[in-house]
């Protein structure tokens, strides 16, 4: 009797013959066509914990005010939402005395453990810097991965970086952050075993090896970023020869810098109601109302408790701010914590050795006035007229365009000098100078004479007037009258 052929389960289902004595398979059933596999995106369920240690935040006036707990919670949830987490729990935890082991008290840890188990939470975000020991202990107690504020910001930056420079900076900051947390990956090797044959246990060797590799990567990234810094320096030197003054937008994250940048330049930089929507710097050349050309720079938004090594990693990017002719501090005046946010920005600018009290170098741009009611707007107008630390203050709405024209006029006055009206008498053989005048001045009145010449009245900046004096050497018949009025 012949043996039964083997079944090929990928195509057929074999059934036993009705009469096995004849040794013949009498029936095959073809398997049904497979259903297409659905690939579902797995969304991580997360909890947000905001420990409140009752710290105060310095304002731009030098005073201290407590940051609103609800605003801190809203910001922490916004940070978590920036990496597409499903927030199923968000709580504020008062901390009277930080615990070295877990930061928060044992009772609250036990309470969180119950929430994590009941809601099947896979990630707990603690909106506060954690030591490696605190992070490890909380993971053991809660039975879920724990990420502190620094780690969350690094995760967001890693997703937002698009250019090679941005990715280098994020990777460098991440490696510096991870360097002190290597022991968490080697808890099974953390104890050295004693006795003959076990001197210098394997745990120490593995950790030191990883640290050495990390340090080598850090050194390589620092060298690459140094090359980026040199390239940026070269580009800046070329721009200075043009010359095109740089005007930098700075401010707290989600203050509306990119929306304002788009409104002024007509660019299409990503502008969303999202924390850290912009990470890589963007520069555009713009022409101001009276013809002055400047370069407008949109930079990464700042945030409270920004890690020091992150600021250091992004210094190559922030050098655009350091070298800027003018700094526009954009503030979200619809936010209840606008003063505290301004204090955070001023602190980081001070770390970059930028004097935020220098009225010649810094302009306050109070954004999102379209979201204020009449009473709040009136109070803001009164405050702006008195000036903040003697700085020029402009109330604007990047969405509606309100106040942008006055802001641009102020920028032009600052970078090119005061605008004055001048009278020009241009004979027919000097008309080739006309295109330059229209590009670099605001022509208010023009008279075409019968002899083919032109008489003009135009508004010019001090910078344009200086350039005009150099150009009249080529057109000696052009007569320039004293400033009108």
Coordinates of C-alpha atoms in Angstrom, one line a residue:
X1 CA 0.0 0.0 0.0
X2 CA 1.3 3.4 -1.0
X3 CA 2.0 5.9 1.6
X4 CA -0.2 9.0 1.9
X5 CA 1.4 12.0 0.3
X6 CA 2.4 14.9 2.6
X7 CA -0.1 17.8 2.9
X8 CA 0.9 21.2 1.7
X9 CA -0.8 23.3 4.2
X10 CA -0.1 26.6 2.4
X11 CA -2.4 25.6 -0.4
X12 CA -4.5 22.6 0.4
X13 CA -6.2 20.9 3.3
X14 CA -5.9 17.1 3.2
X15 CA -8.7 14.8 4.3
X16 CA -8.6 11.1 4.9
X17 CA -9.8 8.8 2.1
X18 CA -13.2 7.2 2.5
X19 CA -11.6 3.8 2.3
X20 CA -8.0 3.8 3.5
X21 CA -7.5 0.1 2.3
X22 CA -7.3 1.2 -1.3
X23 CA -4.4 3.5 -0.5
X24 CA -5.8 6.3 -2.6
X25 CA -6.6 9.9 -1.4
X26 CA -10.0 10.6 -2.7
X27 CA -10.5 14.3 -1.8
X28 CA -8.6 17.5 -1.5
X29 CA -10.2 20.7 -0.4
X30 CA -8.6 23.9 -1.5
X31 CA -8.0 26.4 1.4
X32 CA -10.1 29.6 1.3
X33 CA -8.3 32.7 0.1
X34 CA -6.5 34.5 3.0
X35 CA -8.1 37.8 4.3
X36 CA -5.8 40.8 3.9
X37 CA -3.9 41.7 7.1
X38 CA -4.9 45.0 8.7
X39 CA -2.0 47.0 10.0
X40 CA -3.2 49.0 13.0
X41 CA -1.1 51.8 14.5
X42 CA -0.6 51.0 18.1
X43 CA -1.1 54.2 20.2
X44 CA 0.7 54.3 23.5
X45 CA -1.6 55.0 26.4
X46 CA 0.1 57.5 28.7
X47 CA -0.4 59.3 32.0
X48 CA 1.0 62.8 32.7
X49 CA 2.1 63.6 36.2
X50 CA 3.0 67.2 37.2
X51 CA 4.9 67.5 40.5
X52 CA 4.5 70.9 42.0
X53 CA 7.4 71.9 44.2
X54 CA 6.1 75.5 44.6
X55 CA 9.0 77.0 42.7
X56 CA 8.7 80.5 41.5
X57 CA 9.6 81.9 38.1
X58 CA 11.4 85.2 37.5
X59 CA 9.5 87.7 35.4
X60 CA 11.0 90.3 33.0
X61 CA 10.7 92.9 35.7
X62 CA 12.9 90.9 38.0
X63 CA 10.0 89.9 40.3
X64 CA 8.9 86.3 41.0
X65 CA 5.5 84.8 40.4
X66 CA 4.3 81.2 40.8
X67 CA 3.6 79.5 37.5
X68 CA -0.1 78.4 37.4
X69 CA -0.5 74.7 38.1
X70 CA -3.2 74.3 35.5
X71 CA -1.0 76.0 32.9
X72 CA 1.9 73.6 33.7
X73 CA -0.5 70.7 33.4
X74 CA -1.8 72.0 30.1
X75 CA 1.7 72.5 28.8
X76 CA 2.8 69.0 29.8
X77 CA -0.2 67.4 28.1
X78 CA 0.6 69.5 25.0
X79 CA 4.2 68.2 25.0
X80 CA 2.9 64.6 25.3
X81 CA 0.4 65.3 22.5
X82 CA 3.2 66.5 20.3
X83 CA 4.4 62.9 19.9
X84 CA 0.9 61.4 19.4
X85 CA 0.4 59.8 22.8
X86 CA -3.1 58.9 24.0
X87 CA -3.4 60.8 27.4
X88 CA -5.8 58.8 29.6
X89 CA -4.8 60.4 32.9
X90 CA -3.3 63.8 33.8
X91 CA -2.8 64.8 37.5
X92 CA -1.1 67.5 39.5
X93 CA 0.9 66.2 42.5
X94 CA 1.8 68.6 45.3
X95 CA 5.3 67.8 46.6
X96 CA 6.2 69.3 50.0
X97 CA 9.6 67.6 50.1
X98 CA 11.2 65.8 47.2
X99 CA 12.0 62.2 47.9
X100 CA 15.5 61.1 46.8
X101 CA 14.2 57.7 45.7
X102 CA 11.0 58.6 43.7
X103 CA 10.6 62.4 43.9
X104 CA 7.0 62.1 44.9
X105 CA 5.6 60.4 48.1
X106 CA 5.0 56.7 48.6
X107 CA 1.2 57.2 48.9
X108 CA 1.0 59.0 45.6
X109 CA 3.2 56.3 43.9
X110 CA 0.8 53.6 45.2
X111 CA -2.2 55.6 43.9
X112 CA -0.5 56.0 40.5
X113 CA 0.3 52.3 40.4
X114 CA -3.4 51.5 40.7
X115 CA -4.3 54.0 37.9
X116 CA -1.6 52.5 35.6
X117 CA -2.9 49.0 36.2
X118 CA -6.6 49.9 35.8
X119 CA -6.1 52.0 32.6
X120 CA -3.5 49.7 31.1
X121 CA -1.0 52.6 30.8
X122 CA 2.3 51.9 29.2
X123 CA 4.1 55.2 29.7
X124 CA 4.1 57.7 32.6
X125 CA 5.5 61.2 31.9
X126 CA 6.8 63.1 34.9
X127 CA 6.9 66.8 34.1
X128 CA 10.1 67.3 36.1
X129 CA 13.8 66.3 35.7
X130 CA 14.4 62.8 37.3
X131 CA 17.7 61.3 38.4
X132 CA 18.5 57.9 37.0
X133 CA 17.7 56.3 40.3
X134 CA 14.3 58.0 40.6
X135 CA 13.5 57.0 37.0
X136 CA 14.4 53.4 37.7
X137 CA 12.6 53.2 41.0
X138 CA 9.4 54.6 39.5
X139 CA 9.5 52.1 36.7
X140 CA 9.8 49.3 39.1
X141 CA 7.0 50.5 41.3
X142 CA 4.5 51.5 38.6
X143 CA 5.2 48.6 36.2
X144 CA 5.5 51.0 33.2
X145 CA 8.1 53.0 31.3
X146 CA 8.8 56.4 32.9
X147 CA 9.9 59.4 30.9
X148 CA 10.9 62.7 32.6
X149 CA 10.6 66.2 31.1
X150 CA 14.1 66.2 29.6
X151 CA 13.5 62.9 27.9
X152 CA 10.2 64.0 26.5
X153 CA 11.6 67.2 25.0
X154 CA 14.4 65.2 23.4
X155 CA 11.9 62.8 22.0
X156 CA 9.9 65.7 20.5
X157 CA 13.1 67.3 19.1
X158 CA 14.0 63.9 17.5
X159 CA 10.7 63.8 15.6
X160 CA 10.8 67.4 14.6
X161 CA 14.4 67.6 13.2
X162 CA 14.4 67.6 9.4
X163 CA 17.8 68.9 8.4
X164 CA 21.1 67.1 9.0
X165 CA 22.1 69.9 11.4
X166 CA 19.0 69.4 13.4
X167 CA 19.4 65.7 13.7
X168 CA 23.0 66.1 14.7
X169 CA 22.1 68.4 17.5
X170 CA 19.3 66.2 18.8
X171 CA 21.5 63.1 18.7
X172 CA 24.3 64.9 20.6
X173 CA 21.8 66.1 23.3
X174 CA 20.3 62.6 23.6
X175 CA 23.7 61.0 24.0
X176 CA 24.7 63.4 26.7
X177 CA 21.4 62.7 28.4
X178 CA 21.8 58.9 28.1
X179 CA 25.4 58.9 29.3
X180 CA 24.4 59.1 32.9
X181 CA 21.6 56.5 32.6
X182 CA 23.6 53.6 31.2
X183 CA 23.3 51.7 34.5
X184 CA 19.5 51.3 33.8
X185 CA 20.3 49.0 30.8
X186 CA 22.5 46.8 32.8
X187 CA 20.7 46.1 36.1
X188 CA 21.4 42.4 35.8
X189 CA 25.2 43.1 35.8
X190 CA 25.3 45.9 38.4
X191 CA 27.0 43.8 41.2
X192 CA 30.5 42.5 41.0
X193 CA 30.9 38.9 42.0
X194 CA 33.7 38.1 44.5
X195 CA 36.0 35.1 44.6
X196 CA 38.7 33.5 42.4
X197 CA 37.9 33.8 38.7
X198 CA 35.4 36.6 39.1
X199 CA 37.5 39.6 39.9
X200 CA 36.4 42.7 37.9
X201 CA 32.9 41.4 37.2
X202 CA 31.3 41.5 33.7
X203 CA 28.9 44.3 34.6
X204 CA 31.6 46.9 35.1
X205 CA 33.3 45.9 31.9
X206 CA 30.1 46.2 29.8
X207 CA 29.1 49.6 31.3
X208 CA 32.5 51.0 30.7
X209 CA 32.6 49.7 27.2
X210 CA 29.2 51.4 26.4
X211 CA 30.3 54.6 28.0
X212 CA 33.5 54.6 26.0
X213 CA 31.5 54.1 22.8
X214 CA 29.1 56.8 23.8
X215 CA 31.9 59.2 24.4
X216 CA 33.4 58.4 21.0
X217 CA 30.0 59.2 19.3
X218 CA 29.7 62.4 21.3
X219 CA 33.2 63.5 20.2
X220 CA 32.3 62.7 16.5
X221 CA 29.1 64.6 16.7
X222 CA 30.8 67.6 18.3
X223 CA 33.3 67.7 15.5
X224 CA 30.6 67.5 12.9
X225 CA 28.7 70.3 14.6
X226 CA 31.8 72.4 14.8
X227 CA 32.0 72.0 11.0
X228 CA 28.4 73.2 10.8
X229 CA 29.3 76.2 13.0
X230 CA 32.1 77.1 10.7
X231 CA 29.9 76.9 7.7
X232 CA 27.3 79.1 9.4
X233 CA 30.0 81.6 10.3
X234 CA 31.1 81.7 6.6
X235 CA 27.5 82.2 5.5
X236 CA 27.1 85.1 8.0
X237 CA 30.3 86.7 6.8
X238 CA 29.0 86.6 3.3
X239 CA 25.7 88.1 4.3
X240 CA 27.5 90.9 6.1
X241 CA 29.4 91.8 2.9
X242 CA 26.0 92.1 1.1
X243 CA 25.1 93.7 3.6
X244 CA 21.8 92.3 4.9
X245 CA 21.0 92.8 8.6
X246 CA 19.6 89.8 10.3
X247 CA 16.4 90.2 12.4
X248 CA 15.7 87.1 14.6
X249 CA 12.4 86.0 16.0
X250 CA 12.6 84.5 19.5
X251 CA 10.1 83.5 22.0
X252 CA 8.4 80.8 24.1
X253 CA 7.3 77.7 22.1
X254 CA 3.8 78.2 20.5
X255 CA 4.0 82.0 20.9
X256 CA 3.2 82.4 17.2
X257 CA 6.7 83.0 15.8
X258 CA 6.2 80.9 12.7
X259 CA 2.8 82.3 12.0
X260 CA 4.3 85.8 12.2
X261 CA 7.2 84.7 10.0
X262 CA 4.8 83.5 7.4
X263 CA 2.7 86.6 7.5
X264 CA 5.8 88.8 7.0
X265 CA 7.6 86.7 4.4
X266 CA 4.9 84.8 2.6
X267 CA 6.7 81.6 3.4
X268 CA 5.0 78.3 4.2
X269 CA 6.9 77.3 7.4
X270 CA 4.9 74.8 9.5
X271 CA 2.8 76.9 11.8
X272 CA 0.4 74.9 14.1
X273 CA -1.1 75.2 17.5
X274 CA 1.5 72.7 18.7
X275 CA 4.5 72.9 21.0
X276 CA 7.9 72.8 19.1
X277 CA 6.2 72.8 15.7
X278 CA 9.3 74.5 14.3
X279 CA 12.8 73.1 15.2
X280 CA 15.1 73.8 12.3
X281 CA 15.9 77.5 11.6
X282 CA 14.5 79.2 8.6
X283 CA 15.8 82.4 7.0
X284 CA 14.2 84.5 4.3
X285 CA 15.2 87.8 2.7
X286 CA 12.5 90.4 2.9
X287 CA 12.1 94.0 1.5
X288 CA 10.8 96.5 4.1
X289 CA 8.3 99.3 3.1
X290 CA 11.0 101.8 2.0
X291 CA 13.2 99.3 0.2
X292 CA 15.6 98.1 3.0
X293 CA 16.5 94.5 2.6
X294 CA 16.9 92.4 5.8
X295 CA 17.0 88.6 6.6
X296 CA 14.3 87.4 8.9
X297 CA 15.2 84.3 11.0
X298 CA 12.7 82.0 12.6
X299 CA 14.2 79.9 15.4
X300 CA 13.3 77.1 17.7
X301 CA 10.9 78.0 20.5
X302 CA 12.2 78.1 24.1
X303 CA 10.6 76.4 27.1
X304 CA 10.9 76.4 30.8
X305 CA 13.5 74.0 32.3
X306 CA 15.2 73.5 29.0
X307 CA 18.1 71.2 29.6
X308 CA 21.5 72.8 29.7
X309 CA 23.1 70.3 27.3
X310 CA 20.2 70.8 24.9
X311 CA 21.0 74.6 24.8
X312 CA 24.6 73.7 24.3
X313 CA 23.8 71.3 21.4
X314 CA 21.6 73.9 19.7
X315 CA 24.1 76.7 20.1
X316 CA 25.1 76.4 16.4
X317 CA 21.4 77.2 15.5
X318 CA 21.0 79.9 18.2
X319 CA 24.1 81.7 16.9
X320 CA 21.7 83.2 14.4
X321 CA 20.1 85.0 17.3
X322 CA 23.5 85.9 18.9
X323 CA 24.7 87.6 15.6
X324 CA 21.3 89.3 14.8
X325 CA 21.2 93.0 14.3
X326 CA 17.8 93.1 16.0
X327 CA 15.9 90.5 18.2
X328 CA 12.1 90.4 18.2
X329 CA 10.8 88.8 21.4
X330 CA 7.4 87.3 20.4
X331 CA 5.1 86.8 23.3
X332 CA 1.7 85.0 23.5
X333 CA -0.3 87.7 25.4
X334 CA -3.4 85.4 25.4
X335 CA -1.6 83.0 27.7
X336 CA -2.1 83.5 31.5
X337 CA 1.5 82.7 32.1
X338 CA 2.9 85.3 29.6
X339 CA 5.0 86.9 32.2
X340 CA 6.5 83.7 33.5
X341 CA 7.2 82.6 29.9
X342 CA 8.9 85.9 29.2
X343 CA 11.1 85.2 32.2
X344 CA 12.1 81.8 30.8
X345 CA 13.0 83.3 27.4
X346 CA 15.0 86.1 29.0
X347 CA 16.9 83.6 31.1
X348 CA 18.0 81.6 28.0
X349 CA 18.9 84.7 26.1
X350 CA 21.0 85.8 29.1
X351 CA 22.8 82.4 28.9
X352 CA 23.5 83.3 25.2
X353 CA 25.0 86.6 26.5
X354 CA 22.2 88.7 24.9
X355 CA 21.2 91.7 27.0
X356 CA 17.4 91.6 27.0
X357 CA 17.3 95.1 28.6
X358 CA 19.1 96.6 25.6
X359 CA 16.4 98.8 24.0
X360 CA 18.5 99.3 20.9
X361 CA 18.8 95.5 20.3
X362 CA 15.5 94.0 21.5
X363 CA 11.9 94.8 20.5
X364 CA 8.9 93.3 22.4
X365 CA 6.2 91.9 20.0
X366 CA 3.0 91.1 21.9
X367 CA 1.2 88.6 19.8
X368 CA -2.3 87.1 19.6
X369 CA -4.1 90.3 20.6
X370 CA -7.1 89.1 18.5
X371 CA -7.8 86.5 21.2
X372 CA -8.3 89.2 23.9
X373 CA -11.5 90.8 25.0
X374 CA -11.9 94.6 25.0
X375 CA -10.9 95.0 28.7
X376 CA -7.8 92.9 28.3
X377 CA -6.8 94.7 25.1
X378 CA -7.2 98.1 26.7
X379 CA -5.0 97.1 29.7
X380 CA -2.4 95.8 27.2
X381 CA -2.5 99.0 25.2
X382 CA -1.9 101.0 28.4
X383 CA 1.0 98.7 29.4
X384 CA 2.6 98.9 25.9
X385 CA 2.5 102.7 25.9
X386 CA 4.5 102.8 29.1
X387 CA 7.0 100.3 27.6
X388 CA 8.5 97.2 29.1
X389 CA 11.9 98.0 30.6
X390 CA 12.1 100.9 28.2
X391 CA 11.7 98.6 25.2
X392 CA 9.6 99.3 22.2
X393 CA 6.4 97.3 22.4
X394 CA 4.2 96.4 19.4
X395 CA 0.7 94.8 19.7
X396 CA 0.2 92.5 16.8
X397 CA -1.9 89.6 15.5
X398 CA 0.0 87.3 13.2
X399 CA -3.4 85.8 12.1
X400 CA -5.2 89.0 11.2
X401 CA -2.2 91.2 10.3
X402 CA -3.0 93.8 12.9
X403 CA 0.0 95.9 13.9
X404 CA 2.5 94.2 11.4
X405 CA 2.9 97.3 9.3
X406 CA 3.9 99.4 12.3
X407 CA 6.3 96.7 13.4
X408 CA 8.0 96.6 10.0
X409 CA 8.3 100.4 9.9
X410 CA 10.0 100.2 13.3
X411 CA 12.4 97.5 12.1
X412 CA 13.4 99.6 9.1
X413 CA 14.0 102.7 11.2
X414 CA 16.2 100.7 13.5
X415 CA 18.3 98.9 11.0
X416 CA 18.5 101.6 8.3
X417 CA 18.0 104.9 10.1
X418 CA 15.2 107.3 10.3
X419 CA 13.1 107.8 7.2
X420 CA 13.1 111.3 5.7
X421 CA 11.4 112.7 2.6
X422 CA 13.8 114.1 -0.1
X423 CA 13.2 115.9 -3.4
X424 CA 15.0 114.6 -6.5
X425 CA 15.5 116.3 -9.9
X426 CA 16.6 113.7 -12.5
X427 CA 17.4 114.8 -16.0
X428 CA 16.6 112.6 -19.0
X429 CA 20.2 111.3 -19.4
X430 CA 20.2 110.1 -15.8
X431 CA 16.9 108.1 -15.9
X432 CA 18.7 104.7 -15.5
X433 CA 18.8 105.6 -11.8
X434 CA 15.0 105.4 -11.5
X435 CA 14.7 101.6 -11.0
X436 CA 17.1 101.8 -8.0
X437 CA 15.1 104.6 -6.5
X438 CA 11.8 102.7 -6.8
X439 CA 13.5 99.6 -5.2
X440 CA 15.1 101.5 -2.3
X441 CA 12.6 104.3 -1.5
X442 CA 8.9 105.0 -1.2
X443 CA 8.0 107.3 -4.0
X444 CA 5.2 109.7 -2.9
X445 CA 5.0 112.1 -5.8
X446 CA 6.3 112.1 -9.4
X447 CA 6.2 114.7 -12.1
X448 CA 7.3 113.9 -15.7
X449 CA 8.7 117.1 -17.3
X450 CA 8.5 118.0 -21.0
X451 CA 12.3 117.8 -21.4
X452 CA 12.2 114.1 -20.5
X453 CA 13.4 114.6 -17.0
X454 CA 11.6 113.6 -13.8
X455 CA 11.0 115.3 -10.4
X456 CA 10.3 113.0 -7.4
X457 CA 9.5 113.2 -3.7
X458 CA 10.4 110.0 -2.0
X459 CA 10.9 108.7 1.6
X460 CA 14.4 107.2 2.2
X461 CA 16.1 105.7 5.1
X462 CA 19.5 107.0 6.2
X463 CA 21.1 103.8 4.8
X464 CA 19.5 104.4 1.4
X465 CA 20.4 108.1 1.4
X466 CA 24.1 107.1 2.0
X467 CA 23.9 104.7 -0.9
X468 CA 22.3 107.4 -3.1
X469 CA 25.1 109.8 -2.4
X470 CA 27.5 107.1 -3.7
X471 CA 25.4 106.5 -6.8
X472 CA 25.1 110.2 -7.7
X473 CA 28.9 110.1 -8.5
X474 CA 27.9 108.1 -11.6
X475 CA 25.0 110.5 -12.3
X476 CA 26.4 113.9 -11.5
X477 CA 23.4 115.7 -13.0
X478 CA 21.0 114.3 -10.4
X479 CA 20.1 117.0 -7.9
X480 CA 19.1 116.0 -4.4
X481 CA 17.3 118.6 -2.3
X482 CA 17.4 118.8 1.5
X483 CA 14.8 116.6 3.3
X484 CA 11.4 117.9 2.7
X485 CA 9.5 119.7 5.4

